[in-house]
Short mmCIF file of C-alpha atoms (C1' of nucleotides) in Angstrom, two decimals:
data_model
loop_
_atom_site.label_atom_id
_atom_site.label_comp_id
_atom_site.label_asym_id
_atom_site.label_seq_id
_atom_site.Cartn_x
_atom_site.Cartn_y
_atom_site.Cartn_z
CA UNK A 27 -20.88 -20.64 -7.90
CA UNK A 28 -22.03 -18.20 -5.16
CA UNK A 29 -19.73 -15.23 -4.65
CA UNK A 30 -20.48 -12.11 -2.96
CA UNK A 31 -23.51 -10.78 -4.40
CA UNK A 32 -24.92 -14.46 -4.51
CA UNK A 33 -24.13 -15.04 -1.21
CA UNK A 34 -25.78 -11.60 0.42
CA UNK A 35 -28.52 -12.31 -2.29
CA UNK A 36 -29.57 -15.33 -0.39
CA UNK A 37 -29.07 -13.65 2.52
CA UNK A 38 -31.31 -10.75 1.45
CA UNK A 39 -33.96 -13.34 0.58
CA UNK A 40 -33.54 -15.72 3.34
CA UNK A 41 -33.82 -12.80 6.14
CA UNK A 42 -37.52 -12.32 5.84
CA UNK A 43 -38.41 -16.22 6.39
CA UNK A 44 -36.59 -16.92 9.18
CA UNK A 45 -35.50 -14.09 11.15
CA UNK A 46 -37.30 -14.60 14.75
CA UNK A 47 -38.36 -18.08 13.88
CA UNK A 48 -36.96 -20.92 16.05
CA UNK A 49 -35.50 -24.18 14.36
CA UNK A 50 -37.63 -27.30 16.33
CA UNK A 51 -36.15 -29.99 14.01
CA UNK A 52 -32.85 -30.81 12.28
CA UNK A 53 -32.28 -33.20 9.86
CA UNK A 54 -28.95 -34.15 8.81
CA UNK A 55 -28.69 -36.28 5.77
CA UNK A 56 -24.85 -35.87 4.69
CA UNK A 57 -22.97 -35.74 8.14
CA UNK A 58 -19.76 -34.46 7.05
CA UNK A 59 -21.30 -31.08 6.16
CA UNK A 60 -20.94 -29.91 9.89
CA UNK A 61 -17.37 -29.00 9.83
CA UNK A 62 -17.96 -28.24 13.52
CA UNK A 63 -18.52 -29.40 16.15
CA UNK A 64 -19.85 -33.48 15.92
CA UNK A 65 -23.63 -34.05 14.47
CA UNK A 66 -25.21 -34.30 17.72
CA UNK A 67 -23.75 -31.43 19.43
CA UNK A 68 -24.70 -29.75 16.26
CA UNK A 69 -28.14 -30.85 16.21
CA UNK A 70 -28.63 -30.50 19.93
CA UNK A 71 -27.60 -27.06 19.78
CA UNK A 72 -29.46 -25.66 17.31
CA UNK A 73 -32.93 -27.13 17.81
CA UNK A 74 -34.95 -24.63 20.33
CA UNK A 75 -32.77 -21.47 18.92
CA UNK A 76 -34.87 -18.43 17.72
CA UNK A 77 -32.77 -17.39 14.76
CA UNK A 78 -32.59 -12.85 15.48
CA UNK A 79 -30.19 -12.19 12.22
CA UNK A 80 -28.27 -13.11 9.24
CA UNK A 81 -25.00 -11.33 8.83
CA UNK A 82 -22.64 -12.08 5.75
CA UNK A 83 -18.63 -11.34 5.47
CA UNK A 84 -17.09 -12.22 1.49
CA UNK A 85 -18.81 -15.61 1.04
CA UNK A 86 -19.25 -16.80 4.74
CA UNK A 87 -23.43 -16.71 6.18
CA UNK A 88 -23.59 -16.20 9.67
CA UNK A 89 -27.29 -17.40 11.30
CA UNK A 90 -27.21 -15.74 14.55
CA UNK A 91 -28.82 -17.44 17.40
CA UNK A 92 -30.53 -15.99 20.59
CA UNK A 93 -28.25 -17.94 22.80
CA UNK A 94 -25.28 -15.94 21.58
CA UNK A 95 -23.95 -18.66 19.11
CA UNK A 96 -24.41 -18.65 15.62
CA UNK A 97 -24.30 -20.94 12.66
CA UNK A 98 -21.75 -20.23 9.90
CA UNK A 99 -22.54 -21.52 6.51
CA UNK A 100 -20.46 -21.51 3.59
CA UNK A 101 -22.04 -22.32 -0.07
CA UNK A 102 -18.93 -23.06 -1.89
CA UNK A 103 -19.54 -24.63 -5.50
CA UNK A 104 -23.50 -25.78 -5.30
CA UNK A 105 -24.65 -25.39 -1.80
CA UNK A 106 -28.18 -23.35 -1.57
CA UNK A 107 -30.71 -22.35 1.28
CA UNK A 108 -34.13 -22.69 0.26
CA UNK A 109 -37.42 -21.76 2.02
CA UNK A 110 -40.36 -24.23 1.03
CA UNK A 111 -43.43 -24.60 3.03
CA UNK A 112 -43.50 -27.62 5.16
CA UNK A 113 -44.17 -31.43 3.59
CA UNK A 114 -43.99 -29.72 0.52
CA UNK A 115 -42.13 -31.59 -1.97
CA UNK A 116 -38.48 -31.95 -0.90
CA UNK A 117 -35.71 -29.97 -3.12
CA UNK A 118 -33.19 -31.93 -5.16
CA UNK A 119 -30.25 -32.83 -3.44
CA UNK A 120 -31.73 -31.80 0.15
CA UNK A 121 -28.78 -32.38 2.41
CA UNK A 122 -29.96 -30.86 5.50
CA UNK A 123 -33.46 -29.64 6.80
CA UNK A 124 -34.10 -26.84 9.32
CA UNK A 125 -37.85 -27.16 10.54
CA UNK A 126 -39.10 -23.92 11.95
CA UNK A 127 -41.51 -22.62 13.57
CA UNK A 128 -44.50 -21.12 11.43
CA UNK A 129 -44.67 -23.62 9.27
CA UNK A 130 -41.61 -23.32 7.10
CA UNK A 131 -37.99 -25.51 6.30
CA UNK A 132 -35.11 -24.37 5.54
CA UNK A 133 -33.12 -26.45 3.43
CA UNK A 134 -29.27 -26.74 2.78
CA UNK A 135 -29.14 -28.19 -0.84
CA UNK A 136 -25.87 -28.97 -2.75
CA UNK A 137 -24.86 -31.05 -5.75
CA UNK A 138 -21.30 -31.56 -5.13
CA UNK A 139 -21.67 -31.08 -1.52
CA UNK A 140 -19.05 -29.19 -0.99
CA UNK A 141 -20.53 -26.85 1.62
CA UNK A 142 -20.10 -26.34 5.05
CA UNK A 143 -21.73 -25.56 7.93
CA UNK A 144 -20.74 -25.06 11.43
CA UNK A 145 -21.82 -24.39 15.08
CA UNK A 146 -19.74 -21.41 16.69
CA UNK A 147 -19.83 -19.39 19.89
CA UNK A 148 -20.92 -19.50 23.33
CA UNK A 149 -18.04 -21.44 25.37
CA UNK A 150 -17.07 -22.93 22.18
CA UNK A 151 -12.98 -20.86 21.31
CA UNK A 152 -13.34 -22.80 18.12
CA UNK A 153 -12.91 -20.76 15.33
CA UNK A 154 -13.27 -21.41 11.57
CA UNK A 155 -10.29 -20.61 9.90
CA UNK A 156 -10.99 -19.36 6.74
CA UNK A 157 -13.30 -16.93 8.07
CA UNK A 158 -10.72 -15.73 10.97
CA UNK A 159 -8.41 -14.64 8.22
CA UNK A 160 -10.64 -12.72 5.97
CA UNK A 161 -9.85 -9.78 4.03
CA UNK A 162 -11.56 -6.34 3.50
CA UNK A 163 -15.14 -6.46 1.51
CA UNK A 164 -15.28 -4.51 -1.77
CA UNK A 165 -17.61 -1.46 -1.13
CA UNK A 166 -16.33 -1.42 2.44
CA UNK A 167 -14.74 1.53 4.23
CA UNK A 168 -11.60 -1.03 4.88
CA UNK A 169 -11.05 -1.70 0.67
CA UNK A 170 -9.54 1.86 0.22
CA UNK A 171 -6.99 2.25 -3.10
CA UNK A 172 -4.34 2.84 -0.52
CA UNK A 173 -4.89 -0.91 0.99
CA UNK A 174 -5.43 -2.18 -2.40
CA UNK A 175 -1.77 -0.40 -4.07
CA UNK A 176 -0.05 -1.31 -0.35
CA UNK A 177 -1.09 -5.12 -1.07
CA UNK A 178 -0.46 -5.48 -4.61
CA UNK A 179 3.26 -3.60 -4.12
CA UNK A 180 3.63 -6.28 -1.29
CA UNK A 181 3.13 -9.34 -2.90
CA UNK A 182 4.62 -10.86 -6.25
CA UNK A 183 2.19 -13.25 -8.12
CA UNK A 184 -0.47 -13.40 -10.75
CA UNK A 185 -2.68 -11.14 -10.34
CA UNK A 186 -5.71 -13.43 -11.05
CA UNK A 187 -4.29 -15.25 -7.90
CA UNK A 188 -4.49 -12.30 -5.91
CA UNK A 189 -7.72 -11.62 -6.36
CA UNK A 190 -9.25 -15.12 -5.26
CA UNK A 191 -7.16 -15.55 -2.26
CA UNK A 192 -9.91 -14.44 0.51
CA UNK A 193 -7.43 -13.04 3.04
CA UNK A 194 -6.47 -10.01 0.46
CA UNK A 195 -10.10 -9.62 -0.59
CA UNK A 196 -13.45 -11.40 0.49
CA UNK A 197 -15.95 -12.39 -1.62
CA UNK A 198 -14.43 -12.31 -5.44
CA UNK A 199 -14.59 -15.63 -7.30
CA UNK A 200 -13.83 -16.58 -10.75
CA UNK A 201 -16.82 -15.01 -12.19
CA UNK A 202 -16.16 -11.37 -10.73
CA UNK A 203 -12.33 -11.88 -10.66
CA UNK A 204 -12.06 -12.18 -14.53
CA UNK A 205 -14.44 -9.08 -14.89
CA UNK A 206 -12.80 -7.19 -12.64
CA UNK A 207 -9.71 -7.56 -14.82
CA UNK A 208 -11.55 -6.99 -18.11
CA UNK A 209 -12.97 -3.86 -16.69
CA UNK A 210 -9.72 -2.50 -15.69
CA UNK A 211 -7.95 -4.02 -18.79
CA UNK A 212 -5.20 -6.27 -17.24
CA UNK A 213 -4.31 -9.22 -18.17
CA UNK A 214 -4.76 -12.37 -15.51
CA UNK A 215 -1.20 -13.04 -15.55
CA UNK A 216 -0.04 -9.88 -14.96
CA UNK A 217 2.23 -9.91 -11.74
CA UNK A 218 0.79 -7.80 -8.71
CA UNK A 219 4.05 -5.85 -8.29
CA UNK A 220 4.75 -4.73 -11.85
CA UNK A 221 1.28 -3.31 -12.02
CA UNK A 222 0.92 0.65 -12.98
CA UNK A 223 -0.69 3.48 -10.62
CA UNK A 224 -3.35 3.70 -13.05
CA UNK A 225 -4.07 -0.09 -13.52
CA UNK A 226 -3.80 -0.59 -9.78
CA UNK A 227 -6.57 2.63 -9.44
CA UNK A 228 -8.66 1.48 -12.46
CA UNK A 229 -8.90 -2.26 -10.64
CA UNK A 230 -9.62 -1.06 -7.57
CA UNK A 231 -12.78 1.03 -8.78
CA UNK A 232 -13.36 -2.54 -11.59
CA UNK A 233 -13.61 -4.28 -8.19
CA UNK A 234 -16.22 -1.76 -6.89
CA UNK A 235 -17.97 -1.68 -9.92
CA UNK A 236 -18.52 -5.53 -10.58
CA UNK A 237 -19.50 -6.10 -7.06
CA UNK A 238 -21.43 -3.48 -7.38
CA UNK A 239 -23.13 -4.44 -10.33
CA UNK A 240 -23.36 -8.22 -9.28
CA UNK A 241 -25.12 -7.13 -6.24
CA UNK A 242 -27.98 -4.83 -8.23
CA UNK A 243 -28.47 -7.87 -10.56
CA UNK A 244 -29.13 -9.96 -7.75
CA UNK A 245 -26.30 -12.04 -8.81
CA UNK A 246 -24.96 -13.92 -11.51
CA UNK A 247 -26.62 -17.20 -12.05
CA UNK A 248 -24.96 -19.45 -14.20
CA UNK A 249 -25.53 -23.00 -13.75
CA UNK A 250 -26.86 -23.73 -10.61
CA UNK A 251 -27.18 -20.91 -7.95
CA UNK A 252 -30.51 -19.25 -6.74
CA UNK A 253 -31.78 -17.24 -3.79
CA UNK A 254 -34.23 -19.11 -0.89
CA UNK A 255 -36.96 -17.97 -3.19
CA UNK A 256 -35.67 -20.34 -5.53
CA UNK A 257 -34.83 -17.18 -7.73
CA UNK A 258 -32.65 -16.68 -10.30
CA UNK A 259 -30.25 -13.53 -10.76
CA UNK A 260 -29.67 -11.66 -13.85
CA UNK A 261 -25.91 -10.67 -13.61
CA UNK A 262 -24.95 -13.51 -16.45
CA UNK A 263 -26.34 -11.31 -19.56
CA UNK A 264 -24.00 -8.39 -18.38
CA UNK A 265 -20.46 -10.33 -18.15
CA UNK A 266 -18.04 -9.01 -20.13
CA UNK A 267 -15.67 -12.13 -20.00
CA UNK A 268 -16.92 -15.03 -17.80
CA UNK A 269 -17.81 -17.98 -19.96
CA UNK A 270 -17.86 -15.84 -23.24
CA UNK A 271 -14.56 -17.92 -24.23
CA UNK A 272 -14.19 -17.58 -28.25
CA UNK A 273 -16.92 -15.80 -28.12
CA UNK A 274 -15.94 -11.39 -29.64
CA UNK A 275 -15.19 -8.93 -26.91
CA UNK A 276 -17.78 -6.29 -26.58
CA UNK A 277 -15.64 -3.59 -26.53
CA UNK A 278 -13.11 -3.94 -29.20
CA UNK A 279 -14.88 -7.77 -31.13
CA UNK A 280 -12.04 -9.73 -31.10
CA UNK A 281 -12.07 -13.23 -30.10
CA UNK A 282 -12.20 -13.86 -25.78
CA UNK A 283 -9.25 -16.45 -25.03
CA UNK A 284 -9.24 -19.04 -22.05
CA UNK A 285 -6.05 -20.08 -20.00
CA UNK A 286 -5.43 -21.86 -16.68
CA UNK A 287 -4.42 -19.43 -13.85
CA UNK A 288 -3.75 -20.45 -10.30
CA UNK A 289 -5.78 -23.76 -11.42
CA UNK A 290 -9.16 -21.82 -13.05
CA UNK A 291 -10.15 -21.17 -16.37
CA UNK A 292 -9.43 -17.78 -16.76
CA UNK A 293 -11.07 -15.58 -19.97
CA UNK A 294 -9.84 -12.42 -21.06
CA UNK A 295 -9.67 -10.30 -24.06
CA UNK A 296 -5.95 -10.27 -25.98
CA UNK A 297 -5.93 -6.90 -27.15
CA UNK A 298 -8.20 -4.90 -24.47
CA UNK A 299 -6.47 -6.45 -21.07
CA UNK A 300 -2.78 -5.94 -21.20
"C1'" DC B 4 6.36 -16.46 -0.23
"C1'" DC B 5 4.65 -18.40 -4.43
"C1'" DG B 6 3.06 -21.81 -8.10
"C1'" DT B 7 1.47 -26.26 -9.20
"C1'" DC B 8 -0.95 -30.14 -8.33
"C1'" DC B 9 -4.17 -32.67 -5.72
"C1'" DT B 10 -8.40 -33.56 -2.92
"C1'" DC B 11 -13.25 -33.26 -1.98
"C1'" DC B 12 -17.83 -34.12 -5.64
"C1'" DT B 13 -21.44 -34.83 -9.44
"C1'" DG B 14 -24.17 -33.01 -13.41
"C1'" DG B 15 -23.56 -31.93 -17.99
"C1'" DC B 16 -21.42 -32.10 -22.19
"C1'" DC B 17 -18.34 -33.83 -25.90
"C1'" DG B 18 -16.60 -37.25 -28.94
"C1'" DC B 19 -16.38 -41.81 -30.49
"C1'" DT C 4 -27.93 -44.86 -27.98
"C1'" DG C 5 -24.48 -45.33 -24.62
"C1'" DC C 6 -20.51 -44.71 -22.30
"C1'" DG C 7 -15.87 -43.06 -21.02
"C1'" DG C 8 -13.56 -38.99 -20.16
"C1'" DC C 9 -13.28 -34.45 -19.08
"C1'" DC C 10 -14.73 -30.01 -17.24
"C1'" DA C 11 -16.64 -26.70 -13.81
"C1'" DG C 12 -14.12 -24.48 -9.20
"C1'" DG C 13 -13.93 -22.75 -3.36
"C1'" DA C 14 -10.75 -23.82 -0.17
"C1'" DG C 15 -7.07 -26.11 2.02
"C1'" DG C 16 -3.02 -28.99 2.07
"C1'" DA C 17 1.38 -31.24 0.22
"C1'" DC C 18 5.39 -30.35 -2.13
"C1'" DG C 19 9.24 -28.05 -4.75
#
DNA sequence: CCGTCCTCCTGGCCGC
DNA sequence: TGCGGCCAGGAGGACG
């Protein structure tokens, strides 16, 4: 599941292929993918774009086009951009085909098809939502300890819930929410607003740190994800938590639990997270 | 405002 | 071996 550093990973990879091609061809295969506008509009105005960029807030890819407009992708569970060399052999699950010039197709892949893409821009006041409302980054000048403590004082919930909902913070998942929290020793359920100075300073710098990590790993790839080289990242084999349930922590050995928090599995360690 | 549950979806895994 | 059932979860919406 692409978060962050999976998400500027492929855009890391991706950048080199495509930047200052132009998309002749699309090829839509699973029409309700384009969250925006209809198919054909979609189709018609992409083809004869020269793609100049690819920019990235939290989990959100934006292709920027030469007319102005750009295309905003979002991955979600399963979705992937690959770059194969034309009439190749097709990807599994190819949902969606860019053709572009040079000889090259991008593809939009996903399993559970999930992902999004839309048209934005130009004329167009449409605006995605979910993007509009986005939090600071980690890493970012904006994700100071003084916005973190302000937002955690402010709100009263699980702290496992903060840290997914986007418009606090963008780009944590499960994966880097969970070792956030085992890095800064807190327990998912802990409540935002009964937090302590330190904890709240020891998870802002976890944040940091995981992201941080995440991103020089190239991302964490656990079951499906890869970068449009069809590369894998090597994040998994330093999680601390994530999908290490009954398996010993590696700080103190004793036994990872599971629970459900704000509907996702969440792993911890009993006697390290309080 | 917040939690819970549900929806979208399919590969993979478990148990019988 | 095969199959039913369950799990994985990003985001958004309904509901209490």
């Amino acid at each position: 599941m692409p978060e962050l550093p999976e998400v500027e990973q492929v855009r890391i990879s991706l950048l080199p292929h495509i930047k200052g091609k132009t998309i002749c061809k699309t090829e839509v295969r699973l029409p309700r993918m384009i969250k925006h506008p209809s198919v054909p509009e979609f189709m018609a105005g992409v083809e004869g774009k020269r793609v100049t960029d690819i920019t990235r807030k939290g989990k959100y890819l934006t292709l920027m086009l030469d007319d102005g407009r750009y295309i905003m992708v979002h991955l979600r569970m399963t979705g992937a951009l690959l770059i194969l060399p034309r009439d190749f052999q097709e990807p599994p699950f190819a949902k969606i085909r860019f053709s572009l010039t040079g000889g090259l197709d991008l593809w939009f892949t996903d399993i559970r098809t999930f992902g999004t893409l839309s048209l934005c821009g130009g004329n167009d006041p449409w605006q995605d939502k979910g993007y509009a409302g986005l939090g600071p980054e980690p890493l970012s000048q904006e994700f100071t300890e003084e916005y973190l403590k302000e937002k955690l004082k402010n709100s009263h919930q699980m702290i496992k819930s903060f840290l997914l909902d986007q418009h606090k913070i963008a780009g944590l998942g499960n994966i880097y929410a969970d070792e956030a929290l085992a890095m800064a020793g807190i327990r998912p359920t802990r409540f935002t607003d009964k937090l302590t100075r330190m904890q709240m300073r020891a998870l802002h710098e976890a944040v940091n740190l995981v992201i941080a990590q995440g991103l020089k790993n190239h991302g964490t790839t656990f079951r499906n994800y890869q970068d449009a080289d069809g590369h894998m990242g090597n994040n998994k084999d330093f999680l601390m938590v994530y999908g290490r349930k009954g398996m010993p922590c590696k700080t103190c050995g004793t036994a990872l639990k599971q629970i459900k928090v704000a509907g996702r599995g969440s792993v911890y360690c009993p006697h390290c997270q309080k």
